[in-house]
């Protein structure tokens, strides 16, 4: 396509969120003037040399920094990196490469990808992007913990009964089944997004906010985790379901998915961290497509109050009397804490209330998109929210044996109706550790 066609395409989705007193139209014009299109083959050094020539014209002798964003299939990563590195690196500034997931499909393929990348790039040039780490509330997790005196002392096995990481989508694969079928929900969501959030949640206080200090602590958490057992995992796949006269398709109805596919579209797992802070605390994770709701949240359920004077006022359901901290990552970003409270009146009736920080109500500012934050970080060389290679190895080491076992034993997923709350097995898994999923209660 021509430069003009590219600019036209970009302008359709370009938003302007700067101070309204500024002239948005002018800013957009300036931006679009800097967008150019150059066509070439991923594996042609010659084509990359032409790109280099074109870039040099635009850079006009200034110090130039180059950021390559690889939003391409993983099997051509290395070709593109090799050509970019050898033929289109910046001569006088930095050259960095953003790599989109998947970072391999198991320990071996991930290690091979890292080794291949490192033939052409240094570790500090590689930015492995996980857009979940750019979400506002994931960023806020450390602030919540390390700059509020009331939370830090509670952040351990002494006060926390269990922690839940929940990811749900209310739609299926919708034509992307071919890609998804090769990976499944565990590789797609759990091994990266949810495990990264878990590591940030559970890490010790880092020496500083420097990227390396934070990533050192995350790696320690991942290395302290107990191997995942098959009996601590439930997998599911959605089947077709008719509701209100509308029939929703099954996963295997997707034309790009093999009819006999055993790929899970839902998974729940119980994980444990073998260290002094978290010994014995179940970290429950679940992720699924085609469920009844869409959202991502972290739920911290605290222990019951020992010898609670008000136990009889709660009746038999002690769970209702438990404090719970909920961090809703999306949609409707919020942080709220469930506390017990007396209902006004002459009798002694207790009720649960939320101390609520609803972002949209508290802050009128628009929350930046995760990718905006991460791209800006990559440009500024801020690595805190990007994944280091030893972190990636530790994450794969945890999940690879389980994935191999599921595939070798051909474990059949439990089927659940499209638009339901997921497989029944997930409830049994939680019950095994005396836990209730927090997102399924009446008053979430």
CSV table of C-alpha atoms in Angstrom, one decimal:
chain,number,residue,atom,x,y,z
A,1,UNK,CA,0.0,0.0,0.0
A,2,UNK,CA,1.1,3.6,-0.4
A,3,UNK,CA,1.9,6.0,2.5
A,4,UNK,CA,-1.4,7.7,1.9
A,5,UNK,CA,-3.3,4.5,2.2
A,6,UNK,CA,-1.6,3.6,5.4
A,7,UNK,CA,-2.3,7.0,6.9
A,8,UNK,CA,-5.9,6.7,5.9
A,9,UNK,CA,-6.1,3.3,7.6
A,10,UNK,CA,-4.4,4.6,10.8
A,11,UNK,CA,-6.5,7.7,11.0
A,12,UNK,CA,-9.7,5.6,11.2
A,13,UNK,CA,-8.7,4.3,14.7
A,14,UNK,CA,-6.4,7.1,15.9
A,15,UNK,CA,-7.7,8.8,19.0
A,16,UNK,CA,-6.6,12.1,20.5
A,17,UNK,CA,-6.6,12.3,24.3
A,18,UNK,CA,-4.4,15.2,25.0
A,19,UNK,CA,-5.5,18.4,26.8
A,20,UNK,CA,-8.6,19.7,25.0
A,21,UNK,CA,-7.2,23.2,24.7
A,22,UNK,CA,-4.5,21.8,22.3
A,23,UNK,CA,-5.5,21.4,18.7
A,24,UNK,CA,-6.1,17.7,18.2
A,25,UNK,CA,-6.5,18.0,14.5
A,26,UNK,CA,-3.0,19.5,14.1
A,27,UNK,CA,-1.4,16.9,16.4
A,28,UNK,CA,-3.0,14.1,14.3
A,29,UNK,CA,-1.7,15.7,11.1
A,30,UNK,CA,1.8,15.9,12.5
A,31,UNK,CA,1.6,12.3,13.7
A,32,UNK,CA,0.3,10.9,10.4
A,33,UNK,CA,3.0,12.7,8.4
A,34,UNK,CA,5.5,10.5,10.2
A,35,UNK,CA,3.8,7.3,9.2
A,36,UNK,CA,5.4,5.5,6.2
A,37,UNK,CA,4.8,2.1,4.6
A,38,UNK,CA,7.6,0.0,3.3
A,39,UNK,CA,7.1,-3.5,1.9
A,40,UNK,CA,9.5,-6.4,2.0
A,41,UNK,CA,10.1,-10.1,2.9
A,42,UNK,CA,10.8,-11.1,6.5
A,43,UNK,CA,13.8,-13.1,5.5
A,44,UNK,CA,15.4,-10.8,2.9
A,45,UNK,CA,18.5,-9.0,4.1
A,46,UNK,CA,18.3,-7.1,0.9
A,47,UNK,CA,14.8,-5.8,1.7
A,48,UNK,CA,15.9,-4.7,5.1
A,49,UNK,CA,18.9,-2.9,3.6
A,50,UNK,CA,16.4,-0.9,1.5
A,51,UNK,CA,14.4,-0.2,4.7
A,52,UNK,CA,17.6,1.0,6.4
A,53,UNK,CA,18.2,3.3,3.5
A,54,UNK,CA,14.7,4.7,3.7
A,55,UNK,CA,15.0,5.2,7.5
A,56,UNK,CA,18.3,7.1,7.1
A,57,UNK,CA,16.6,9.5,4.7
A,58,UNK,CA,14.0,10.3,7.4
A,59,UNK,CA,16.5,10.4,10.2
A,60,UNK,CA,18.6,12.9,8.2
A,61,UNK,CA,21.8,12.5,10.2
A,62,UNK,CA,20.2,12.8,13.7
A,63,UNK,CA,20.8,10.3,16.5
A,64,UNK,CA,18.4,7.6,15.6
A,65,UNK,CA,16.8,5.0,17.8
A,66,UNK,CA,14.9,2.0,16.2
A,67,UNK,CA,12.2,-0.1,17.8
A,68,UNK,CA,11.1,-3.1,15.8
A,69,UNK,CA,7.7,-4.5,16.9
A,70,UNK,CA,7.2,-8.2,15.9
A,71,UNK,CA,3.5,-8.7,15.7
A,72,UNK,CA,4.0,-11.7,13.4
A,73,UNK,CA,3.7,-15.5,13.6
A,74,UNK,CA,6.5,-16.9,15.9
A,75,UNK,CA,7.9,-19.1,13.2
A,76,UNK,CA,9.3,-16.1,11.4
A,77,UNK,CA,10.6,-14.1,14.4
A,78,UNK,CA,14.1,-15.2,14.0
A,79,UNK,CA,14.3,-14.4,10.2
A,80,UNK,CA,13.0,-10.9,10.9
A,81,UNK,CA,15.3,-10.4,13.9
A,82,UNK,CA,18.3,-11.6,11.9
A,83,UNK,CA,17.7,-9.3,9.0
A,84,UNK,CA,16.8,-6.3,11.2
A,85,UNK,CA,19.9,-6.8,13.3
A,86,UNK,CA,22.3,-7.3,10.5
A,87,UNK,CA,20.9,-4.9,7.9
A,88,UNK,CA,18.7,-2.3,9.7
A,89,UNK,CA,20.2,-1.6,13.1
A,90,UNK,CA,20.7,2.0,14.2
A,91,UNK,CA,24.2,3.2,13.5
A,92,UNK,CA,24.4,5.7,16.4
A,93,UNK,CA,21.4,5.1,18.8
A,94,UNK,CA,19.8,2.0,20.3
A,95,UNK,CA,18.0,-0.8,18.5
A,96,UNK,CA,15.3,-2.7,20.4
A,97,UNK,CA,12.9,-5.5,19.5
A,98,UNK,CA,9.4,-6.1,21.0
A,99,UNK,CA,8.4,-9.7,20.8
A,100,UNK,CA,4.7,-10.6,21.1
A,101,UNK,CA,3.7,-13.9,22.7
A,102,UNK,CA,3.6,-16.9,22.3
A,103,UNK,CA,7.2,-17.3,23.6
A,104,UNK,CA,7.3,-20.9,22.5
A,105,UNK,CA,4.9,-23.7,23.6
A,106,UNK,CA,7.0,-25.4,26.2
A,107,UNK,CA,10.4,-25.2,28.0
A,108,UNK,CA,12.3,-26.6,25.0
A,109,UNK,CA,10.8,-24.4,22.3
A,110,UNK,CA,11.0,-21.3,24.5
A,111,UNK,CA,14.7,-21.9,25.3
A,112,UNK,CA,15.4,-22.4,21.6
A,113,UNK,CA,13.6,-19.1,20.8
A,114,UNK,CA,15.6,-17.3,23.4
A,115,UNK,CA,18.9,-18.8,22.2
A,116,UNK,CA,18.1,-17.9,18.6
A,117,UNK,CA,17.2,-14.3,19.6
A,118,UNK,CA,20.4,-14.0,21.6
A,119,UNK,CA,22.5,-14.8,18.5
A,120,UNK,CA,21.5,-11.4,17.1
A,121,UNK,CA,20.4,-9.4,20.2
A,122,UNK,CA,21.6,-8.8,23.7
A,123,UNK,CA,19.1,-9.5,26.5
A,124,UNK,CA,18.6,-5.8,27.1
A,125,UNK,CA,17.5,-5.3,23.5
A,126,UNK,CA,14.7,-7.9,23.8
A,127,UNK,CA,11.3,-6.7,25.2
A,128,UNK,CA,8.9,-9.6,25.6
A,129,UNK,CA,5.5,-7.9,25.8
A,130,UNK,CA,2.7,-9.2,28.0
A,131,UNK,CA,0.0,-6.6,27.8
A,132,UNK,CA,-1.6,-7.7,31.1
A,133,UNK,CA,1.4,-6.2,33.0
A,134,UNK,CA,0.5,-2.8,31.5
A,135,UNK,CA,-3.0,-2.8,33.0
A,136,UNK,CA,-3.5,0.0,35.4
A,137,UNK,CA,-4.5,-2.2,38.3
A,138,UNK,CA,-1.7,-4.6,37.9
A,139,UNK,CA,0.6,-1.7,38.1
A,140,UNK,CA,-1.2,-0.5,41.2
A,141,UNK,CA,-0.8,-3.9,42.9
A,142,UNK,CA,2.7,-2.9,44.1
A,143,UNK,CA,1.6,0.5,45.2
A,144,UNK,CA,-1.3,-0.9,47.2
A,145,UNK,CA,1.0,-3.3,48.9
A,146,UNK,CA,4.2,-1.4,49.5
A,147,UNK,CA,2.9,2.1,50.2
A,148,UNK,CA,-0.1,1.2,52.5
A,149,UNK,CA,0.8,0.2,56.0
A,150,UNK,CA,-2.5,-1.6,56.5
A,151,UNK,CA,-1.8,-4.2,53.8
A,152,UNK,CA,1.8,-5.1,54.0
A,153,UNK,CA,1.6,-6.8,57.4
A,154,UNK,CA,-1.4,-8.9,56.3
A,155,UNK,CA,0.3,-10.1,53.1
A,156,UNK,CA,1.2,-13.6,54.4
A,157,UNK,CA,-0.1,-17.1,55.4
A,158,UNK,CA,-0.9,-15.7,58.8
A,159,UNK,CA,-3.8,-13.7,57.6
A,160,UNK,CA,-4.6,-14.8,54.0
A,161,UNK,CA,-6.6,-17.9,53.5
A,162,UNK,CA,-6.4,-18.1,49.7
A,163,UNK,CA,-5.8,-16.0,46.7
A,164,UNK,CA,-7.8,-16.3,43.4
A,165,UNK,CA,-6.8,-15.1,39.9
A,166,UNK,CA,-9.8,-15.2,37.6
A,167,UNK,CA,-10.0,-14.5,33.9
A,168,UNK,CA,-13.2,-15.0,32.0
A,169,UNK,CA,-14.4,-14.1,28.5
A,170,UNK,CA,-18.1,-14.3,27.5
A,171,UNK,CA,-17.2,-15.2,23.8
A,172,UNK,CA,-15.6,-18.2,22.2
A,173,UNK,CA,-12.7,-18.4,19.7
A,174,UNK,CA,-14.8,-16.8,16.9
A,175,UNK,CA,-12.8,-17.9,13.9
A,176,UNK,CA,-9.4,-17.7,15.7
A,177,UNK,CA,-9.7,-21.4,16.6
A,178,UNK,CA,-6.9,-22.5,14.3
A,179,UNK,CA,-4.4,-20.4,16.2
A,180,UNK,CA,-5.9,-21.2,19.6
A,181,UNK,CA,-6.1,-24.9,19.0
A,182,UNK,CA,-2.3,-25.1,18.8
A,183,UNK,CA,-1.9,-23.5,22.2
A,184,UNK,CA,-5.0,-23.9,24.4
A,185,UNK,CA,-6.1,-21.8,27.4
A,186,UNK,CA,-3.3,-22.8,29.7
A,187,UNK,CA,-0.6,-21.5,27.4
A,188,UNK,CA,-2.7,-18.6,26.2
A,189,UNK,CA,-3.6,-17.1,29.5
A,190,UNK,CA,-2.3,-19.0,32.6
A,191,UNK,CA,1.3,-19.6,31.9
A,192,UNK,CA,1.8,-15.9,31.1
A,193,UNK,CA,-0.8,-13.4,32.1
A,194,UNK,CA,-2.1,-15.0,35.4
A,195,UNK,CA,1.3,-16.4,36.5
A,196,UNK,CA,2.9,-13.0,36.0
A,197,UNK,CA,0.2,-11.3,38.1
A,198,UNK,CA,0.7,-14.0,40.7
A,199,UNK,CA,4.5,-13.4,40.8
A,200,UNK,CA,3.9,-9.6,41.3
A,201,UNK,CA,1.3,-10.3,44.0
A,202,UNK,CA,3.4,-12.8,46.0
A,203,UNK,CA,6.9,-11.4,45.7
A,204,UNK,CA,9.0,-10.1,48.6
A,205,UNK,CA,9.7,-6.3,48.9
A,206,UNK,CA,12.3,-5.5,46.2
A,207,UNK,CA,15.4,-3.6,47.0
A,208,UNK,CA,14.2,-0.8,44.8
A,209,UNK,CA,11.7,-0.1,41.9
A,210,UNK,CA,14.5,-0.7,39.5
A,211,UNK,CA,13.5,-3.2,36.8
A,212,UNK,CA,16.1,-5.8,37.7
A,213,UNK,CA,15.3,-5.7,41.4
A,214,UNK,CA,11.6,-6.3,40.7
A,215,UNK,CA,12.3,-9.1,38.2
A,216,UNK,CA,14.7,-10.7,40.6
A,217,UNK,CA,11.9,-11.0,43.2
A,218,UNK,CA,9.4,-12.3,40.6
A,219,UNK,CA,11.9,-15.1,39.6
A,220,UNK,CA,12.3,-16.2,43.2
A,221,UNK,CA,8.5,-16.6,43.5
A,222,UNK,CA,8.4,-18.7,40.3
A,223,UNK,CA,11.3,-20.9,41.4
A,224,UNK,CA,9.7,-21.5,44.8
A,225,UNK,CA,6.5,-22.9,43.4
A,226,UNK,CA,5.7,-26.6,43.9
A,227,UNK,CA,5.4,-28.7,40.7
A,228,UNK,CA,1.8,-28.7,39.4
A,229,UNK,CA,0.0,-31.9,39.9
A,230,UNK,CA,-2.6,-33.3,37.5
A,231,UNK,CA,-5.1,-33.8,40.3
A,232,UNK,CA,-4.8,-30.1,41.1
A,233,UNK,CA,-6.0,-29.1,37.6
A,234,UNK,CA,-9.4,-29.2,35.9
A,235,UNK,CA,-9.7,-28.6,32.1
A,236,UNK,CA,-12.9,-27.9,30.2
A,237,UNK,CA,-14.1,-27.2,26.7
A,238,UNK,CA,-17.3,-25.4,25.8
A,239,UNK,CA,-20.1,-27.1,24.0
A,240,UNK,CA,-23.0,-25.7,22.1
A,241,UNK,CA,-26.0,-24.3,24.0
A,242,UNK,CA,-29.3,-22.8,23.1
A,243,UNK,CA,-30.6,-19.9,25.2
A,244,UNK,CA,-33.6,-17.7,24.4
A,245,UNK,CA,-34.0,-19.2,21.0
A,246,UNK,CA,-30.3,-18.4,20.1
A,247,UNK,CA,-27.9,-21.3,19.6
A,248,UNK,CA,-24.3,-20.6,20.6
A,249,UNK,CA,-21.7,-22.8,18.8
A,250,UNK,CA,-19.4,-25.4,20.5
A,251,UNK,CA,-15.7,-25.0,20.3
A,252,UNK,CA,-15.4,-27.8,17.7
A,253,UNK,CA,-18.1,-26.1,15.5
A,254,UNK,CA,-15.4,-23.6,14.6
A,255,UNK,CA,-14.4,-24.5,11.0
A,256,UNK,CA,-10.7,-24.0,11.9
A,257,UNK,CA,-10.7,-26.5,14.7
A,258,UNK,CA,-10.4,-30.3,14.3
A,259,UNK,CA,-13.7,-32.1,15.2
A,260,UNK,CA,-11.9,-34.4,17.7
A,261,UNK,CA,-9.9,-31.6,19.4
A,262,UNK,CA,-9.2,-32.0,23.1
A,263,UNK,CA,-7.7,-28.5,23.5
A,264,UNK,CA,-9.0,-26.9,26.7
A,265,UNK,CA,-10.9,-23.6,26.5
A,266,UNK,CA,-11.2,-23.6,30.3
A,267,UNK,CA,-8.7,-24.5,33.0
A,268,UNK,CA,-8.6,-24.2,36.8
A,269,UNK,CA,-5.5,-25.0,38.9
A,270,UNK,CA,-4.4,-24.9,42.5
A,271,UNK,CA,-0.8,-23.7,42.9
A,272,UNK,CA,1.4,-23.5,46.0
A,273,UNK,CA,4.5,-21.4,46.9
A,274,UNK,CA,7.0,-23.2,49.1
A,275,UNK,CA,8.4,-20.4,51.1
A,276,UNK,CA,8.1,-18.9,54.6
A,277,UNK,CA,5.5,-16.2,53.6
A,278,UNK,CA,3.1,-18.4,51.6
A,279,UNK,CA,3.5,-22.0,52.9
A,280,UNK,CA,0.2,-23.8,52.6
A,281,UNK,CA,-1.8,-21.0,51.1
A,282,UNK,CA,-3.7,-22.1,48.0
A,283,UNK,CA,-3.3,-19.8,45.0
A,284,UNK,CA,-6.2,-20.7,42.7
A,285,UNK,CA,-6.3,-19.7,39.1
A,286,UNK,CA,-9.0,-20.1,36.5
A,287,UNK,CA,-9.3,-18.9,33.0
A,288,UNK,CA,-12.0,-19.7,30.4
A,289,UNK,CA,-13.7,-18.7,27.2
A,290,UNK,CA,-17.5,-18.7,26.5
A,291,UNK,CA,-18.4,-18.2,30.1
A,292,UNK,CA,-21.3,-16.2,31.6
A,293,UNK,CA,-19.3,-13.0,32.2
A,294,UNK,CA,-16.3,-11.1,31.0
A,295,UNK,CA,-13.6,-9.9,33.4
A,296,UNK,CA,-10.3,-10.3,35.2
A,297,UNK,CA,-9.9,-10.0,38.9
A,298,UNK,CA,-7.7,-10.9,41.9
A,299,UNK,CA,-9.5,-11.9,45.0
A,300,UNK,CA,-7.8,-12.1,48.4
A,301,UNK,CA,-9.8,-14.0,50.9
A,302,UNK,CA,-8.7,-13.4,54.5
A,303,UNK,CA,-8.9,-15.9,57.4
A,304,UNK,CA,-11.9,-16.0,59.7
A,305,UNK,CA,-11.6,-13.9,62.9
A,306,UNK,CA,-10.5,-16.3,65.7
A,307,UNK,CA,-13.2,-16.6,68.4
A,308,UNK,CA,-15.4,-14.1,66.6
A,309,UNK,CA,-17.9,-12.8,69.1
A,310,UNK,CA,-20.5,-12.3,66.3
A,311,UNK,CA,-20.4,-15.8,64.9
A,312,UNK,CA,-24.0,-16.6,65.8
A,313,UNK,CA,-25.1,-13.5,64.0
A,314,UNK,CA,-23.8,-14.9,60.8
A,315,UNK,CA,-25.4,-18.3,61.3
A,316,UNK,CA,-23.7,-21.2,59.6
A,317,UNK,CA,-22.2,-19.4,56.7
A,318,UNK,CA,-18.9,-18.2,58.1
A,319,UNK,CA,-17.6,-17.5,54.6
A,320,UNK,CA,-20.0,-14.5,54.4
A,321,UNK,CA,-18.2,-13.0,57.4
A,322,UNK,CA,-14.8,-13.2,55.9
A,323,UNK,CA,-13.0,-10.1,54.7
A,324,UNK,CA,-12.1,-10.1,51.1
A,325,UNK,CA,-10.0,-7.7,49.0
A,326,UNK,CA,-11.0,-7.6,45.3
A,327,UNK,CA,-8.9,-6.0,42.7
A,328,UNK,CA,-10.9,-5.8,39.4
A,329,UNK,CA,-8.5,-5.4,36.6
A,330,UNK,CA,-11.1,-5.2,33.9
A,331,UNK,CA,-13.8,-4.1,33.0
A,332,UNK,CA,-14.9,-1.2,35.3
A,333,UNK,CA,-11.5,-1.1,37.2
A,334,UNK,CA,-12.0,-1.0,40.9
A,335,UNK,CA,-10.5,-2.0,44.2
A,336,UNK,CA,-12.9,-2.9,47.1
A,337,UNK,CA,-12.6,-4.4,50.5
A,338,UNK,CA,-15.5,-6.4,52.0
A,339,UNK,CA,-16.0,-5.6,55.7
A,340,UNK,CA,-18.6,-6.5,58.3
A,341,UNK,CA,-20.9,-3.8,59.5
A,342,UNK,CA,-23.9,-3.4,61.7
A,343,UNK,CA,-27.2,-2.6,60.0
A,344,UNK,CA,-28.6,0.5,61.7
A,345,UNK,CA,-31.5,-0.3,64.0
A,346,UNK,CA,-32.3,-1.7,67.4
A,347,UNK,CA,-31.5,-5.3,66.6
A,348,UNK,CA,-28.1,-6.8,66.1
A,349,UNK,CA,-28.1,-7.5,62.4
A,350,UNK,CA,-24.8,-7.7,60.6
A,351,UNK,CA,-24.2,-7.0,56.9
A,352,UNK,CA,-21.3,-7.0,54.5
A,353,UNK,CA,-20.3,-3.6,53.0
A,354,UNK,CA,-17.7,-2.6,50.4
A,355,UNK,CA,-15.1,0.0,51.0
A,356,UNK,CA,-15.0,0.9,47.3
A,357,UNK,CA,-12.6,2.7,45.0
A,358,UNK,CA,-14.3,2.7,41.7
A,359,UNK,CA,-11.8,4.2,39.2
A,360,UNK,CA,-14.3,5.8,36.8
A,361,UNK,CA,-16.0,7.6,39.7
A,362,UNK,CA,-12.8,8.7,41.5
A,363,UNK,CA,-10.7,9.7,38.5
A,364,UNK,CA,-12.1,11.5,35.6
A,365,UNK,CA,-9.0,10.8,33.5
A,366,UNK,CA,-9.2,8.2,30.8
A,367,UNK,CA,-7.1,5.1,31.7
A,368,UNK,CA,-4.4,4.6,29.1
A,369,UNK,CA,-4.5,1.3,27.2
A,370,UNK,CA,-2.0,-1.3,28.4
A,371,UNK,CA,-0.1,-1.3,25.0
A,372,UNK,CA,0.3,2.5,25.1
A,373,UNK,CA,2.1,2.3,28.5
A,374,UNK,CA,4.2,-0.7,27.4
A,375,UNK,CA,5.3,0.9,24.1
A,376,UNK,CA,6.2,4.1,25.8
A,377,UNK,CA,8.2,2.0,28.4
A,378,UNK,CA,10.1,0.2,25.6
A,379,UNK,CA,11.0,3.6,24.0
A,380,UNK,CA,12.2,4.9,27.3
A,381,UNK,CA,14.1,1.6,28.0
A,382,UNK,CA,12.0,0.9,31.2
A,383,UNK,CA,12.0,-2.9,31.6
A,384,UNK,CA,10.0,-3.4,34.8
A,385,UNK,CA,6.9,-4.7,33.0
A,386,UNK,CA,8.7,-6.8,30.5
A,387,UNK,CA,9.7,-10.4,31.0
A,388,UNK,CA,13.3,-11.5,31.5
A,389,UNK,CA,14.5,-14.7,29.9
A,390,UNK,CA,15.2,-16.5,33.3
A,391,UNK,CA,11.6,-15.5,34.4
A,392,UNK,CA,10.2,-17.1,31.2
A,393,UNK,CA,12.2,-20.3,31.8
A,394,UNK,CA,10.9,-20.5,35.4
A,395,UNK,CA,7.3,-20.0,34.2
A,396,UNK,CA,7.7,-22.7,31.5
A,397,UNK,CA,9.4,-25.1,34.0
A,398,UNK,CA,6.2,-24.9,36.1
A,399,UNK,CA,3.7,-25.6,33.3
A,400,UNK,CA,5.6,-27.8,30.8
A,401,UNK,CA,5.4,-31.1,32.7
A,402,UNK,CA,1.7,-30.7,33.2
A,403,UNK,CA,1.1,-29.8,29.6
A,404,UNK,CA,3.0,-32.8,28.4
A,405,UNK,CA,1.1,-35.1,30.8
A,406,UNK,CA,-2.3,-33.7,29.6
A,407,UNK,CA,-1.3,-34.3,25.9
A,408,UNK,CA,0.3,-37.7,26.4
A,409,UNK,CA,-2.5,-39.1,28.5
A,410,UNK,CA,-5.0,-37.5,26.1
A,411,UNK,CA,-7.0,-36.2,29.1
A,412,UNK,CA,-10.6,-35.4,27.9
A,413,UNK,CA,-11.8,-32.0,29.0
A,414,UNK,CA,-15.1,-31.7,30.9
A,415,UNK,CA,-17.7,-30.1,28.6
A,416,UNK,CA,-19.6,-27.0,29.8
A,417,UNK,CA,-22.4,-25.1,28.0
A,418,UNK,CA,-21.5,-21.9,26.1
A,419,UNK,CA,-22.4,-19.0,28.4
A,420,UNK,CA,-22.3,-21.1,31.7
A,421,UNK,CA,-20.2,-20.7,34.8
A,422,UNK,CA,-17.7,-23.4,33.6
A,423,UNK,CA,-17.2,-27.0,34.5
A,424,UNK,CA,-18.4,-28.4,37.8
A,425,UNK,CA,-14.9,-29.8,38.4
A,426,UNK,CA,-13.7,-26.3,39.2
A,427,UNK,CA,-16.0,-26.2,42.2
A,428,UNK,CA,-14.7,-29.6,43.4
A,429,UNK,CA,-11.1,-28.4,43.0
A,430,UNK,CA,-11.8,-25.3,45.2
A,431,UNK,CA,-13.8,-27.3,47.7
A,432,UNK,CA,-10.8,-29.7,48.0
A,433,UNK,CA,-8.8,-26.8,49.6
A,434,UNK,CA,-11.9,-25.5,51.5
A,435,UNK,CA,-12.2,-22.5,49.1
A,436,UNK,CA,-15.2,-21.0,47.4
A,437,UNK,CA,-14.8,-19.1,44.1
A,438,UNK,CA,-15.4,-15.5,44.9
A,439,UNK,CA,-16.9,-14.6,41.5
A,440,UNK,CA,-19.8,-17.0,41.9
A,441,UNK,CA,-21.4,-15.6,45.1
A,442,UNK,CA,-24.6,-13.6,44.8
A,443,UNK,CA,-23.0,-10.4,46.0
A,444,UNK,CA,-19.7,-10.3,44.1
